[in-house]
Amino acid sequence: MSKTPSTAADSTIGNVPWWRDVVVYQIYPRSFADGNGDGMGDLAGVTARLDYLAELGIGAIWFSPFYLSPQADAGYDVADYRQIDPRFGTLEDFDALQERAGELGIRIIVDLVPNHTSDEHEWFRAALAAGPGSPERERYIFRDSDGLPNNWDSMFGGPAWTRVSDLPPEIRGDASDDQWFLHLFDSRQPDLNWDHPDVHAEFVDILQFWAKRGVEGFRVDVAHGLVKAPGLPDQAGHAAMVEGARRPDGPSDTIRLPMFDQDGVHDIYREWRKGLDEVNPNAALIAEAWVEPPSRLALYVRPDEMQQAFNFSYLVAPWNRDALREVITSSKGAMDEVGATTTWVLSNHDVIRHATRLAVGDGSKGPNGIKADDPQPDATLGLRRALAATVQMLALPGSAYIYQGEELGLPEHTSISDEAREDPTFLRTNGEEAGRDGCRVPLPWASQEPAYGFSNGLSDQVWLPQPASFQALAADQQVGVPGSTFELYRRALELRSSYGLGAGTLTWRDDLMAQPDVLAFENSGIVVLQNFGSKPVAVNLTGEVVLASAPATETESSTVLTVPSEGTIWALVQE
Ligand code: BGC
């Protein structure tokens, strides 16, 4: 039953590209494991925990950025794309990690941040120094204007433009002009000008640099944002949409904003695909593109572009049978249309952890976060629903993403003090929005150690405080413990692999969906039943329950299967 490990050399199995059904584990480097006792996670910490990930049964790791960076946006502000930030280690540490991961059959995906650089990137420093009208400024989006050049907002709050003369002296250097520069995110993240040939050449080179080092996938940050509408026109309907536009996910309706999802982005991904093919045709490009509807998202994964796109419609779907069925059908249908695999994801470093979000009830998302004085979610209900959602997700054909700590059932930290918060969203909205820190808290590894073992006993410091609830959820309380969340994930991944669910076919079981709270589908001989209601539901089906997100509350008879309240089961049926 155990997963057959693939090796780094073995890029495809049975001619099915690895990325079509892989389970990817997202590591947020500052919060996974601290190897040197400075209270911040690092690559050595990850290497020391690779056996844990192999035991869990994942096929690849996606690293959020670990590059040289002043950390104005936790590493999504890159100063040098070919260097590891000393906080996280060295290139040698990376090579060692990758080698050990390869031995364990785990592939490496890195984050590529092409929409913007850090203000400490040498190009931006050179642009400031060279002044208005210089070729150096052409690599970014500088404008002369008496007032703001247009009405765009930063996704983190406030205007998307900053004047050079308003920069602090340590950034501005000797520059004294008053040109504006565009930053869709923080003012320390100036947007690159993707009309410039240097920018194109540089990013193909960066992709090849990491692919030559053995990296097999690239998660492309803000993949829908690189090309802006010609002339940078005002955003129509700005006032009404300001709330949605401030989120990194963009607005939820289908109006095309001038800064997102412009048709020109696709030329870039065709160019990248060609560039990567020169080094490794099996290396995958993965779009982080908050784009609606699914048919627009599917354009990013046409055969000559990227290989996967995150399915955020699925992530934000509410706790509701019909909504979920519709989102699974439409997202899968759109991907099938272009021959791409579908991805499934419930949590990441930008959204409220699903063990909390699903108890908030409205599928809420984005950087608004939850503060101590907001209504607090019901942790028990949240975890129960989260496990049901995960067990359903891992039965779907395609590729699935797990965000670090969800395998321990970690909730969002909803009561971080204002002083401890680091997300620029919190700072740029003057605290109006809590931001994303609550899902980025250092993991608990050992319940009785300082910082719950985050620094392996070396320190009690953590860069962001952990809630007391993490103690009982520490890995040492769960690994090998029957009934734990970790063991449920491990078993789900083992069965997913042995039944070939990732490469299977989804068939809706309308005959089992007479009750409005029950979602039912079949994949590779397994019937998956999810109960959204608060009472157990009996289903007229004979079979063996091979996986359940919660213990059955009633005795199962041989002819009737019971789906626990707010739970999901996998049944091997005899029909
Ligand atoms: C990343 C965020 C980041 C933003 C700017 C997003 O989509 O996932 O964490 O703040 O891009 O790089």
Tab-separated table of C-alpha atoms and ligand atoms in Angstrom, residues 73 76 113 116 156 185 189 219 221-222 248 288 349-350 436 440, ligand 1:
chain	number	residue	atom	x	y	z
A	73	ASP	CA	6.731	41.289	2.541
A	76	TYR	CA	8.012	38.305	-1.640
A	113	VAL	CA	8.324	36.575	-8.023
A	116	HIS	CA	8.037	43.193	-8.738
A	156	PHE	CA	-2.127	45.997	0.754
A	185	PHE	CA	1.808	45.660	-3.433
A	189	GLN	CA	7.957	46.162	-4.041
A	219	ARG	CA	5.143	28.643	-8.501
A	221	ASP	CA	3.641	34.768	-7.954
A	222	VAL	CA	0.896	37.129	-9.203
A	248	PRO	CA	-4.207	40.067	-3.395
A	288	GLU	CA	-0.829	31.909	-8.866
A	349	HIS	CA	0.079	31.613	3.474
A	350	ASP	CA	-2.349	34.303	2.220
A	436	ARG	CA	-2.169	37.325	7.060
A	440	ARG	CA	2.032	32.103	9.253
B	1	BGC	C1	1.764	36.159	-2.525
B	1	BGC	C2	1.676	37.027	-1.330
B	1	BGC	C3	2.479	38.274	-1.623
B	1	BGC	C4	2.047	38.940	-2.923
B	1	BGC	C5	3.057	39.910	-3.412
B	1	BGC	C6	0.968	37.019	-3.490
B	1	BGC	O1	0.169	36.518	-4.311
B	1	BGC	O2	1.225	34.887	-2.356
B	1	BGC	O3	2.105	36.416	-0.159
B	1	BGC	O4	2.288	39.189	-0.583
B	1	BGC	O5	1.871	38.000	-3.930
B	1	BGC	O6	4.200	39.256	-3.857
